[in-house]
Short mmCIF file of C-alpha atoms in Angstrom, two decimals:
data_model
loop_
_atom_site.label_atom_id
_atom_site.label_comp_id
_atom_site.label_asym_id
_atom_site.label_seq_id
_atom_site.Cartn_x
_atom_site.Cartn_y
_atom_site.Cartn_z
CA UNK B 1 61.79 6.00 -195.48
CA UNK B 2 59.48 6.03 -198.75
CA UNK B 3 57.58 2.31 -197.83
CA UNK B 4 55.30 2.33 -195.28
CA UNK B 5 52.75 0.00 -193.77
CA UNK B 6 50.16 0.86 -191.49
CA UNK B 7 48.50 -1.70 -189.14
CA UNK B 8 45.53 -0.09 -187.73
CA UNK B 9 43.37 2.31 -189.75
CA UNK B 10 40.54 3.46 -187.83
CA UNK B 11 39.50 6.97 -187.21
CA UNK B 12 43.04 7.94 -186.36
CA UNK B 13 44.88 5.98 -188.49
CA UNK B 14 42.68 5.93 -191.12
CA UNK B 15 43.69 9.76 -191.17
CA UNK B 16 47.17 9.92 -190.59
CA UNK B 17 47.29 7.25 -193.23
CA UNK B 18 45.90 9.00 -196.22
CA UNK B 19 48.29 12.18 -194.95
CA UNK B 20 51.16 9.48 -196.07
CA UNK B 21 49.52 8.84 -199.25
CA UNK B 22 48.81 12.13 -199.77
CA UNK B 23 52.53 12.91 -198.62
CA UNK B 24 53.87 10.37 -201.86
CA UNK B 25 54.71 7.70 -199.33
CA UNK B 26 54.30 4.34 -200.81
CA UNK B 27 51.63 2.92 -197.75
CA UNK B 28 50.39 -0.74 -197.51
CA UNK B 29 47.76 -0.60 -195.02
CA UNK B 30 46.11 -3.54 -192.89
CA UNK B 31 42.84 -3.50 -190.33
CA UNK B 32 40.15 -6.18 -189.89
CA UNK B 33 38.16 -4.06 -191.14
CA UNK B 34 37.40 -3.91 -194.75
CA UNK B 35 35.79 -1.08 -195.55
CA UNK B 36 38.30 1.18 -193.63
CA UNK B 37 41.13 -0.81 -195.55
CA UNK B 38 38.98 0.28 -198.94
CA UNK B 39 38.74 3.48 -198.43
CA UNK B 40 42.36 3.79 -197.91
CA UNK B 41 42.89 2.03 -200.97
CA UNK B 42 40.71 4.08 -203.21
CA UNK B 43 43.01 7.25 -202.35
CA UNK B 44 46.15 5.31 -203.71
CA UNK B 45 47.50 2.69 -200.74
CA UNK B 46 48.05 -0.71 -201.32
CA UNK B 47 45.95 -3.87 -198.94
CA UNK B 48 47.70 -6.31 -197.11
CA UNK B 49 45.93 -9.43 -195.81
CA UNK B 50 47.70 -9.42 -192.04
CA UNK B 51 50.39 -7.58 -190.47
CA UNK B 52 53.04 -9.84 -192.22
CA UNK B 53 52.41 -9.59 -195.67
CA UNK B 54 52.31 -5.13 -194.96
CA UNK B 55 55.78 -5.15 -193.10
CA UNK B 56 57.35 -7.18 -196.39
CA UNK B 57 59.84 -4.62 -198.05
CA UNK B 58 58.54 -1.70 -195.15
CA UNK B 59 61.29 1.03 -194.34
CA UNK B 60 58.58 1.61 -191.12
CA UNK B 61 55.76 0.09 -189.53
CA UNK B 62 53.47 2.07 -187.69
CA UNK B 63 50.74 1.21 -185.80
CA UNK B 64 47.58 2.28 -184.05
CA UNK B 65 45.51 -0.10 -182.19
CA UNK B 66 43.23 0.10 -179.63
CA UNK B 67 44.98 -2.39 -176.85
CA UNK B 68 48.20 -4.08 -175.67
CA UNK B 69 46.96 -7.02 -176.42
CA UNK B 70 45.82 -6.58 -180.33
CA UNK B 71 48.94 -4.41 -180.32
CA UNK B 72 51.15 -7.13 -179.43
CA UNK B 73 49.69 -10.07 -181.45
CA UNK B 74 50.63 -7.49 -184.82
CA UNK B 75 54.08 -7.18 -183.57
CA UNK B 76 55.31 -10.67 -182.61
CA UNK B 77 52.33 -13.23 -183.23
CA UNK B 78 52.28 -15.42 -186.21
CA UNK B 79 51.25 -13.31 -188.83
CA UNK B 80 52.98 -10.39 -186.87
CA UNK B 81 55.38 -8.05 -188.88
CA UNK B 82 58.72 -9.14 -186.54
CA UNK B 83 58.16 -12.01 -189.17
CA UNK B 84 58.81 -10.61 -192.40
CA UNK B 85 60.43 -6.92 -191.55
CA UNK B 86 63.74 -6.60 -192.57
CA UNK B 87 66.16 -5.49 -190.88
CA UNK B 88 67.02 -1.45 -189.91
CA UNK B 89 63.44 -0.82 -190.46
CA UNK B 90 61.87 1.23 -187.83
CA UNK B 91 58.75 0.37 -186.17
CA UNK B 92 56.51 3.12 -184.43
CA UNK B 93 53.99 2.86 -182.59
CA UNK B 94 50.83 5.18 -182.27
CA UNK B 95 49.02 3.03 -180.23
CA UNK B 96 48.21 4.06 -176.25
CA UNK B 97 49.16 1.15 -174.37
CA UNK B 98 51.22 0.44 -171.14
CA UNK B 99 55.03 1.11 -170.69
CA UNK B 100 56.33 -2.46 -170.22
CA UNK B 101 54.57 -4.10 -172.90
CA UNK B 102 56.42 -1.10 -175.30
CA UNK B 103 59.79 -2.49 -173.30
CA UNK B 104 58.63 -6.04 -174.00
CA UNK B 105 58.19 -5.37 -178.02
CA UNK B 106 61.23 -3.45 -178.08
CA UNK B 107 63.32 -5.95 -176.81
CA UNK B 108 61.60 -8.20 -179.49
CA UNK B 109 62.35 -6.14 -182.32
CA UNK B 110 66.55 -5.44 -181.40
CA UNK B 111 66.46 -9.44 -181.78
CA UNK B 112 65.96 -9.14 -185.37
CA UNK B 113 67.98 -5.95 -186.25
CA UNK B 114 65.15 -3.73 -186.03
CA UNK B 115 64.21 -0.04 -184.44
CA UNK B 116 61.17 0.94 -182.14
CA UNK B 117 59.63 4.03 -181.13
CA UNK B 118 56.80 4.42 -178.87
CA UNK B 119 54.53 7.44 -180.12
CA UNK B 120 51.61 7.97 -178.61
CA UNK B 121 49.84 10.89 -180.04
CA UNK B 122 47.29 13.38 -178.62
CA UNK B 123 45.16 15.82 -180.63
CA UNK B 124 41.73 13.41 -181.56
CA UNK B 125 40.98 12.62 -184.96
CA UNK B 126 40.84 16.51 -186.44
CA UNK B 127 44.29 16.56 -185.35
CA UNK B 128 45.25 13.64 -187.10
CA UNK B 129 43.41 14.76 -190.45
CA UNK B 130 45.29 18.20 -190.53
CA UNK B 131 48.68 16.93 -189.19
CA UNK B 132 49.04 18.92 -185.78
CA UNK B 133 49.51 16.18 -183.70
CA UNK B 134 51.54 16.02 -180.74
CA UNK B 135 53.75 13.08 -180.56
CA UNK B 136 55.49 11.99 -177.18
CA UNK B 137 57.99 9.77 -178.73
CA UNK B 138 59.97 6.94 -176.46
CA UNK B 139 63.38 5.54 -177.75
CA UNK B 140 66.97 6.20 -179.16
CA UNK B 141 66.73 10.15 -180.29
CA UNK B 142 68.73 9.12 -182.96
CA UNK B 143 66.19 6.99 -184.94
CA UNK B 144 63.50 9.80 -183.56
CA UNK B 145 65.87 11.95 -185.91
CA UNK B 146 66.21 9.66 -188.72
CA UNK B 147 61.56 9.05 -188.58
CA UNK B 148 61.46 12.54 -188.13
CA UNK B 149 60.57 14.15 -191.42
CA UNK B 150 58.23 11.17 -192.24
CA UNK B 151 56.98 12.00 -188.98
CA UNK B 152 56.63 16.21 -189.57
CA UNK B 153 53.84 14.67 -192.09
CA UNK B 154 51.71 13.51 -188.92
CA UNK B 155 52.25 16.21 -186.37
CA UNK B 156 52.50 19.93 -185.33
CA UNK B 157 54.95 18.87 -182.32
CA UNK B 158 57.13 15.75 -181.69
CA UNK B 159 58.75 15.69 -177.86
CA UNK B 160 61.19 13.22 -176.96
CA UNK B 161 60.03 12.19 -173.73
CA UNK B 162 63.09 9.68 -173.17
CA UNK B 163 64.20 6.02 -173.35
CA UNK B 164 61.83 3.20 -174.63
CA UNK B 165 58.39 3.49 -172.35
CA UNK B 166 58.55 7.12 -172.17
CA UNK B 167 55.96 8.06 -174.43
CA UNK B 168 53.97 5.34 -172.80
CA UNK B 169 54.09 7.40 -169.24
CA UNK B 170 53.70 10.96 -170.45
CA UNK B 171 50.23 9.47 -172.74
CA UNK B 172 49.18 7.83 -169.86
CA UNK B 173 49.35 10.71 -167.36
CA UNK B 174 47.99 12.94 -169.78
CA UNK B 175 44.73 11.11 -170.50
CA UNK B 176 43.79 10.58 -166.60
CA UNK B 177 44.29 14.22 -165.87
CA UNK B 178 42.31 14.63 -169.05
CA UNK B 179 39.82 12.17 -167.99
CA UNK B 180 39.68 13.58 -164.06
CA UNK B 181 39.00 17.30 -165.84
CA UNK B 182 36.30 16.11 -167.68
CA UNK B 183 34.22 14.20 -164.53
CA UNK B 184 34.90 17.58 -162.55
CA UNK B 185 33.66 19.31 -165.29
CA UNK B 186 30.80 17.22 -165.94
CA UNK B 187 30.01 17.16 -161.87
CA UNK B 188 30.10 20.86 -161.34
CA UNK B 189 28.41 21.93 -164.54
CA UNK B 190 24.81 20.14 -164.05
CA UNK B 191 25.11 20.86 -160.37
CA UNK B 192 25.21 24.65 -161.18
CA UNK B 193 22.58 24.43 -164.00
CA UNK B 194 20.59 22.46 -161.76
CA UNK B 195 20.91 24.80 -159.42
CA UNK B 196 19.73 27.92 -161.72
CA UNK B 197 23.02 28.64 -163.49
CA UNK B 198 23.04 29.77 -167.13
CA UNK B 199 25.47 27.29 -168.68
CA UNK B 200 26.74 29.69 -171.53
CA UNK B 201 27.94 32.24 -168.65
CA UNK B 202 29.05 29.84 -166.75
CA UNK B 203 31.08 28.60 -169.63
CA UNK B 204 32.01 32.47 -170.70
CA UNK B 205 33.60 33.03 -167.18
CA UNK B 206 35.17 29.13 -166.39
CA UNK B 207 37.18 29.94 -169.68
CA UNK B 208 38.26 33.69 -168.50
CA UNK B 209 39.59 32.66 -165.59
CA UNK B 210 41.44 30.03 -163.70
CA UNK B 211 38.84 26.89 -164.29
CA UNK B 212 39.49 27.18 -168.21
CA UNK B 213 40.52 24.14 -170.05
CA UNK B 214 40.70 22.64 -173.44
CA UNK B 215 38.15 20.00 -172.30
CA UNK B 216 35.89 22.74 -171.60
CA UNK B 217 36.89 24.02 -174.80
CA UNK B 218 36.13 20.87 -176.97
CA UNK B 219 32.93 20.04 -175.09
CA UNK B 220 31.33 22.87 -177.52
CA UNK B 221 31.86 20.31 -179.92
CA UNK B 222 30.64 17.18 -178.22
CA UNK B 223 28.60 17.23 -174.81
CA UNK B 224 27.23 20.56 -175.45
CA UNK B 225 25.38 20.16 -179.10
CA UNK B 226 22.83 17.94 -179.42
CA UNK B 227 24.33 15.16 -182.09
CA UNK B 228 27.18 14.52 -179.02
CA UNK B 229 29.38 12.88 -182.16
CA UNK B 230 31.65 10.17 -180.87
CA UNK B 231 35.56 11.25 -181.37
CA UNK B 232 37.19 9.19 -178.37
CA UNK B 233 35.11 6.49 -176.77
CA UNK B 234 34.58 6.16 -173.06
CA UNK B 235 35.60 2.36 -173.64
CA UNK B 236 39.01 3.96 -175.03
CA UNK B 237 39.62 6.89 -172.05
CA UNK B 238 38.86 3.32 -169.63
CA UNK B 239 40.89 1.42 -170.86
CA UNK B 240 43.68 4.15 -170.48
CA UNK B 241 42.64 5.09 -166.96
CA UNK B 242 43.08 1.23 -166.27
CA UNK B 243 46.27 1.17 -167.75
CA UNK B 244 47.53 4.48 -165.88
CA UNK B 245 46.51 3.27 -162.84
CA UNK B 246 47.86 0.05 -162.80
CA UNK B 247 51.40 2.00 -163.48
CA UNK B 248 50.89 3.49 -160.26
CA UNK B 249 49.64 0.89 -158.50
CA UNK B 250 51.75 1.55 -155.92
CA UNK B 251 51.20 5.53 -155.17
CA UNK B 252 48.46 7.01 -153.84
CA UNK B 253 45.72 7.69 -156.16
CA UNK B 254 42.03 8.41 -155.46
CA UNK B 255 40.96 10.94 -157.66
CA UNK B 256 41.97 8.55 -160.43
CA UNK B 257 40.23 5.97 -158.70
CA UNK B 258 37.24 7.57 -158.05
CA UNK B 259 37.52 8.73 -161.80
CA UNK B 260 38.02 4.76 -162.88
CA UNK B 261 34.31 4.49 -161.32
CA UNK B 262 32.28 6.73 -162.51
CA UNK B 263 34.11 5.19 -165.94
CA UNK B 264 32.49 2.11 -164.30
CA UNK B 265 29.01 3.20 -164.43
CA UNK B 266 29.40 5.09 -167.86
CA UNK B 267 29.66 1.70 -169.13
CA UNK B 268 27.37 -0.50 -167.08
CA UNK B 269 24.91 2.03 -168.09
CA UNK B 270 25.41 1.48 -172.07
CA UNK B 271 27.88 4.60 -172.79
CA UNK B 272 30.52 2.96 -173.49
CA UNK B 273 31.00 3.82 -177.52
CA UNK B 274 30.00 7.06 -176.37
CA UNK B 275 32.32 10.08 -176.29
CA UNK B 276 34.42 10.42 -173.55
CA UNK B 277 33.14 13.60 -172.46
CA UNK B 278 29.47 11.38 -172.20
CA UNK B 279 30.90 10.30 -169.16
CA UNK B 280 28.77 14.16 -168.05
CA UNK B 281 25.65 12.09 -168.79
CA UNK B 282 26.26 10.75 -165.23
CA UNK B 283 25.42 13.69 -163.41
CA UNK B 284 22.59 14.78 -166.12
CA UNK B 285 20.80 11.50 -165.77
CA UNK B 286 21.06 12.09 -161.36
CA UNK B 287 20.13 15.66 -161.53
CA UNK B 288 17.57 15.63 -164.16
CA UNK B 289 19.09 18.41 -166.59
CA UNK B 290 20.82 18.38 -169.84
CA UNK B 291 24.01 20.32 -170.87
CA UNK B 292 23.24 21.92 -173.90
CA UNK B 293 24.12 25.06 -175.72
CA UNK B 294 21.46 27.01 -177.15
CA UNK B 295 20.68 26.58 -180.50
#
Protein backbone atom coordinates (compact mmCIF):
# COMPACT_ATOMS: atom_id res chain seq x y z
CA UNK A 1 0.00 0.00 0.00
CA UNK A 2 2.33 2.95 -1.38
CA UNK A 3 -0.94 5.18 -3.03
CA UNK A 4 -2.98 6.79 -0.80
CA UNK A 5 -5.81 9.28 -0.88
CA UNK A 6 -7.12 11.11 1.88
CA UNK A 7 -10.67 12.59 1.91
CA UNK A 8 -10.85 14.86 4.77
CA UNK A 9 -7.90 17.00 5.87
CA UNK A 10 -8.76 19.10 8.68
CA UNK A 11 -6.97 19.38 11.92
CA UNK A 12 -6.74 15.63 12.20
CA UNK A 13 -6.32 14.67 8.93
CA UNK A 14 -4.53 17.38 7.86
CA UNK A 15 -1.90 15.79 10.37
CA UNK A 16 -2.01 12.29 9.90
CA UNK A 17 -1.79 13.21 6.26
CA UNK A 18 1.52 14.93 6.06
CA UNK A 19 2.82 11.83 8.54
CA UNK A 20 2.06 9.77 5.08
CA UNK A 21 3.92 12.17 3.07
CA UNK A 22 6.43 12.42 5.36
CA UNK A 23 6.32 8.47 5.64
CA UNK A 24 7.16 8.33 1.40
CA UNK A 25 3.56 7.39 0.78
CA UNK A 26 2.42 8.67 -2.50
CA UNK A 27 -0.97 10.78 -0.91
CA UNK A 28 -3.65 12.51 -3.11
CA UNK A 29 -5.59 14.45 -0.74
CA UNK A 30 -9.23 16.04 -1.13
CA UNK A 31 -11.32 18.60 1.39
CA UNK A 32 -13.59 21.52 0.42
CA UNK A 33 -11.39 23.36 1.75
CA UNK A 34 -8.63 24.88 -0.18
CA UNK A 35 -6.27 26.15 1.83
CA UNK A 36 -6.05 22.93 4.00
CA UNK A 37 -5.75 20.97 0.58
CA UNK A 38 -2.63 23.62 -0.15
CA UNK A 39 -0.92 23.22 2.58
CA UNK A 40 -0.87 19.58 2.15
CA UNK A 41 0.30 20.04 -1.19
CA UNK A 42 3.18 22.30 -0.49
CA UNK A 43 4.78 19.38 1.74
CA UNK A 44 4.72 16.99 -1.37
CA UNK A 45 0.85 15.45 -1.82
CA UNK A 46 -0.92 15.62 -4.82
CA UNK A 47 -4.92 17.61 -5.09
CA UNK A 48 -7.78 15.92 -6.22
CA UNK A 49 -10.93 17.84 -7.22
CA UNK A 50 -13.64 15.29 -5.34
CA UNK A 51 -13.43 12.05 -3.75
CA UNK A 52 -13.44 10.26 -7.22
CA UNK A 53 -10.73 11.61 -9.00
CA UNK A 54 -8.33 10.81 -5.27
CA UNK A 55 -9.52 7.07 -5.06
CA UNK A 56 -8.28 6.64 -9.03
CA UNK A 57 -5.19 4.20 -8.86
CA UNK A 58 -5.53 4.31 -4.56
CA UNK A 59 -4.16 1.04 -2.80
CA UNK A 60 -6.36 2.82 0.37
CA UNK A 61 -8.73 5.42 1.01
CA UNK A 62 -8.95 6.88 4.23
CA UNK A 63 -11.11 9.21 5.52
CA UNK A 64 -11.92 11.68 8.25
CA UNK A 65 -15.02 13.64 8.22
CA UNK A 66 -16.95 15.21 10.58
CA UNK A 67 -20.56 13.31 10.01
CA UNK A 68 -22.35 10.23 8.63
CA UNK A 69 -23.81 12.07 6.35
CA UNK A 70 -20.66 13.99 4.54
CA UNK A 71 -19.04 10.63 5.29
CA UNK A 72 -21.35 8.75 3.25
CA UNK A 73 -21.88 11.09 0.24
CA UNK A 74 -17.58 10.52 -0.23
CA UNK A 75 -18.11 6.88 -0.16
CA UNK A 76 -21.04 6.05 -2.46
CA UNK A 77 -22.46 9.48 -3.91
CA UNK A 78 -21.67 10.55 -7.37
CA UNK A 79 -18.38 11.79 -7.16
CA UNK A 80 -17.81 9.20 -4.27
CA UNK A 81 -14.62 6.98 -4.46
CA UNK A 82 -16.88 3.42 -4.71
CA UNK A 83 -16.83 5.02 -8.29
CA UNK A 84 -13.44 4.89 -9.47
CA UNK A 85 -11.55 2.54 -6.66
CA UNK A 86 -10.36 -0.45 -7.96
CA UNK A 87 -10.75 -3.34 -6.75
CA UNK A 88 -8.75 -5.05 -3.42
CA UNK A 89 -8.16 -1.60 -2.33
CA UNK A 90 -8.87 -1.01 1.24
CA UNK A 91 -10.87 1.74 2.49
CA UNK A 92 -10.51 3.05 6.21
CA UNK A 93 -12.23 5.10 7.84
CA UNK A 94 -11.13 7.68 10.60
CA UNK A 95 -14.20 9.31 10.79
CA UNK A 96 -16.55 9.02 14.24
CA UNK A 97 -19.82 8.16 13.02
CA UNK A 98 -22.57 5.57 13.94
CA UNK A 99 -22.23 1.70 13.69
CA UNK A 100 -24.85 0.93 11.00
CA UNK A 101 -24.03 3.50 8.61
CA UNK A 102 -20.14 1.77 8.82
CA UNK A 103 -22.34 -1.69 8.12
CA UNK A 104 -24.23 0.16 5.40
CA UNK A 105 -20.81 1.39 3.50
CA UNK A 106 -19.30 -1.84 4.05
CA UNK A 107 -21.77 -3.72 2.44
CA UNK A 108 -21.35 -1.09 -0.41
CA UNK A 109 -17.83 -1.51 -0.87
CA UNK A 110 -17.79 -5.87 -0.92
CA UNK A 111 -20.15 -5.04 -4.07
CA UNK A 112 -17.29 -3.80 -5.95
CA UNK A 113 -14.40 -6.06 -4.71
CA UNK A 114 -13.28 -3.76 -2.17
CA UNK A 115 -12.10 -3.82 1.78
CA UNK A 116 -13.37 -1.59 4.76
CA UNK A 117 -12.18 -0.84 8.08
CA UNK A 118 -13.80 1.30 10.54
CA UNK A 119 -11.02 3.27 12.59
CA UNK A 120 -11.99 5.65 14.72
CA UNK A 121 -9.11 7.19 16.45
CA UNK A 122 -8.69 8.91 19.85
CA UNK A 123 -5.71 11.01 20.98
CA UNK A 124 -6.82 14.90 19.56
CA UNK A 125 -4.83 16.52 17.07
CA UNK A 126 -1.18 16.36 19.04
CA UNK A 127 -1.74 12.78 18.81
CA UNK A 128 -2.29 12.73 15.32
CA UNK A 129 0.84 15.08 14.55
CA UNK A 130 3.29 12.72 16.53
CA UNK A 131 1.66 9.37 15.50
CA UNK A 132 0.44 7.93 18.99
CA UNK A 133 -2.90 7.47 18.15
CA UNK A 134 -5.09 4.87 19.32
CA UNK A 135 -7.02 3.19 16.67
CA UNK A 136 -10.16 0.94 17.50
CA UNK A 137 -10.31 -0.75 14.23
CA UNK A 138 -13.75 -2.70 13.03
CA UNK A 139 -13.48 -5.45 10.27
CA UNK A 140 -11.77 -8.69 8.90
CA UNK A 141 -8.33 -8.85 11.17
CA UNK A 142 -6.89 -10.00 8.21
CA UNK A 143 -6.97 -6.76 6.10
CA UNK A 144 -6.32 -4.96 9.74
CA UNK A 145 -2.99 -7.05 9.22
CA UNK A 146 -2.37 -6.37 5.70
CA UNK A 147 -3.17 -1.84 6.60
CA UNK A 148 -1.21 -2.42 9.47
CA UNK A 149 2.25 -1.08 8.84
CA UNK A 150 0.75 1.84 6.78
CA UNK A 151 -1.22 2.17 9.77
CA UNK A 152 1.97 1.95 12.58
CA UNK A 153 2.67 5.44 10.64
CA UNK A 154 -0.60 6.97 12.34
CA UNK A 155 -0.71 5.43 15.76
CA UNK A 156 0.99 4.34 19.07
CA UNK A 157 -1.81 1.48 19.50
CA UNK A 158 -4.20 -0.24 17.01
CA UNK A 159 -7.01 -2.65 18.91
CA UNK A 160 -9.16 -4.79 16.99
CA UNK A 161 -12.33 -4.24 18.57
CA UNK A 162 -14.21 -6.88 16.24
CA UNK A 163 -16.42 -7.31 13.14
CA UNK A 164 -17.47 -4.29 10.91
CA UNK A 165 -19.20 -1.55 13.48
CA UNK A 166 -16.93 -2.33 16.21
CA UNK A 167 -14.79 0.51 16.21
CA UNK A 168 -17.93 2.50 15.77
CA UNK A 169 -19.23 1.25 19.45
CA UNK A 170 -16.00 1.31 21.43
CA UNK A 171 -15.49 5.40 19.84
CA UNK A 172 -18.79 6.02 20.72
CA UNK A 173 -18.76 4.83 24.34
CA UNK A 174 -15.56 6.31 24.84
CA UNK A 175 -16.43 9.91 23.94
CA UNK A 176 -19.76 10.01 26.23
CA UNK A 177 -17.88 8.78 29.23
CA UNK A 178 -15.35 11.33 28.08
CA UNK A 179 -17.93 13.88 27.61
CA UNK A 180 -19.95 12.89 31.14
CA UNK A 181 -16.21 13.34 32.94
CA UNK A 182 -15.78 16.54 31.66
CA UNK A 183 -19.54 18.14 32.78
CA UNK A 184 -18.75 16.49 36.31
CA UNK A 185 -15.64 18.02 36.22
CA UNK A 186 -16.70 21.25 35.05
CA UNK A 187 -19.84 21.10 37.76
CA UNK A 188 -17.80 20.29 40.78
CA UNK A 189 -14.80 22.45 40.03
CA UNK A 190 -16.58 26.09 40.00
CA UNK A 191 -18.85 24.86 42.73
CA UNK A 192 -15.73 24.33 44.99
CA UNK A 193 -13.93 27.52 43.79
CA UNK A 194 -17.03 29.25 44.27
CA UNK A 195 -17.22 28.03 47.36
CA UNK A 196 -13.52 29.17 48.54
CA UNK A 197 -11.50 26.30 47.07
CA UNK A 198 -8.04 26.91 45.63
CA UNK A 199 -8.35 25.34 42.18
CA UNK A 200 -4.56 24.36 41.82
CA UNK A 201 -4.96 22.14 45.17
CA UNK A 202 -7.89 21.04 44.28
CA UNK A 203 -6.42 19.95 41.03
CA UNK A 204 -3.01 18.66 42.95
CA UNK A 205 -5.18 16.25 45.12
CA UNK A 206 -8.24 15.20 42.32
CA UNK A 207 -5.12 13.88 40.32
CA UNK A 208 -3.46 11.97 43.51
CA UNK A 209 -6.24 10.20 44.21
CA UNK A 210 -9.26 8.42 42.95
CA UNK A 211 -11.06 11.57 40.99
CA UNK A 212 -7.89 11.78 38.59
CA UNK A 213 -8.45 11.71 34.93
CA UNK A 214 -6.89 12.55 31.67
CA UNK A 215 -9.64 15.17 31.14
CA UNK A 216 -8.50 16.74 34.19
CA UNK A 217 -5.20 16.28 32.87
CA UNK A 218 -5.70 18.03 29.41
CA UNK A 219 -7.86 20.81 30.84
CA UNK A 220 -4.28 22.42 31.84
CA UNK A 221 -4.13 22.88 28.33
CA UNK A 222 -7.54 24.18 27.42
CA UNK A 223 -10.19 25.36 30.13
CA UNK A 224 -7.61 26.28 32.55
CA UNK A 225 -5.25 28.94 30.49
CA UNK A 226 -6.64 31.83 29.36
CA UNK A 227 -6.37 31.44 25.24
CA UNK A 228 -8.91 28.12 25.91
CA UNK A 229 -7.50 26.99 22.15
CA UNK A 230 -10.11 24.96 20.35
CA UNK A 231 -8.78 21.14 19.77
CA UNK A 232 -12.28 19.24 19.68
CA UNK A 233 -15.39 21.32 19.26
CA UNK A 234 -18.42 21.04 21.47
CA UNK A 235 -20.43 20.82 18.05
CA UNK A 236 -18.12 17.60 17.43
CA UNK A 237 -18.37 15.86 21.27
CA UNK A 238 -22.59 16.63 20.36
CA UNK A 239 -22.79 15.27 17.65
CA UNK A 240 -21.10 12.06 19.13
CA UNK A 241 -23.18 12.10 22.29
CA UNK A 242 -26.22 12.16 19.77
CA UNK A 243 -24.95 9.44 17.94
CA UNK A 244 -24.09 7.26 21.19
CA UNK A 245 -27.23 7.76 22.47
CA UNK A 246 -29.30 6.98 19.77
CA UNK A 247 -27.28 3.41 19.81
CA UNK A 248 -28.74 2.93 23.05
CA UNK A 249 -31.85 4.16 22.58
CA UNK A 250 -33.21 1.44 24.09
CA UNK A 251 -31.19 1.15 27.63
CA UNK A 252 -31.38 3.23 30.29
CA UNK A 253 -29.37 6.28 30.09
CA UNK A 254 -29.65 9.55 32.06
CA UNK A 255 -26.41 10.66 32.84
CA UNK A 256 -25.84 10.70 29.08
CA UNK A 257 -28.95 12.41 28.74
CA UNK A 258 -28.57 14.87 31.13
CA UNK A 259 -24.97 15.25 29.57
CA UNK A 260 -26.75 15.67 25.85
CA UNK A 261 -28.34 18.92 27.63
CA UNK A 262 -26.09 20.78 29.08
CA UNK A 263 -24.42 20.04 25.32
CA UNK A 264 -27.79 21.73 24.52
CA UNK A 265 -27.19 24.93 26.19
CA UNK A 266 -23.35 25.02 25.34
CA UNK A 267 -24.61 25.62 21.99
CA UNK A 268 -27.75 27.71 22.27
CA UNK A 269 -25.48 29.89 24.17
CA UNK A 270 -22.83 30.39 21.15
CA UNK A 271 -20.07 27.67 22.31
CA UNK A 272 -20.46 25.56 19.96
CA UNK A 273 -16.85 25.88 17.96
CA UNK A 274 -15.64 26.04 21.32
CA UNK A 275 -13.56 23.30 22.95
CA UNK A 276 -15.26 20.61 24.34
CA UNK A 277 -14.06 21.07 27.70
CA UNK A 278 -15.95 24.90 27.23
CA UNK A 279 -18.85 23.02 27.93
CA UNK A 280 -17.27 24.18 32.04
CA UNK A 281 -18.28 27.68 30.91
CA UNK A 282 -21.79 26.51 31.98
CA UNK A 283 -21.28 26.43 35.50
CA UNK A 284 -18.70 29.58 35.37
CA UNK A 285 -21.24 31.75 33.68
CA UNK A 286 -24.14 30.41 36.79
CA UNK A 287 -21.72 30.75 39.55
CA UNK A 288 -19.93 33.82 38.58
CA UNK A 289 -16.18 32.44 38.70
CA UNK A 290 -13.65 31.52 36.19
CA UNK A 291 -11.40 28.37 36.10
CA UNK A 292 -8.13 29.54 35.60
CA UNK A 293 -4.63 28.58 36.53
CA UNK A 294 -2.44 31.14 37.79
CA UNK A 295 -0.27 32.72 35.61
Amino acid sequence: MKNVAFIGVGKMGAEMASRLVAAGFKVTVFDPNDAAVKALVSKGAAAASNPKAAAEGADAVMFSLPTPAILRAAVTGPEGVLNSVSKGAVLVDFSTVDPETTKELAKAAASKGVEFLDSPVSGGVAGAANGKLVLMVGGDAAVLERATPMLNNLAGRIVHCGPIGAGQLTKLSHNLIVAINTVALGEVLAASVKAGGNLEVLCDVLTAGMAGSKMLDWFHKTLFTAERPAFFAIDLMHKDIGLCLDEFSNYPMPLGQLVKQTYNAARAKGLGGKDSTSICEIYEELLGVRLQAAA
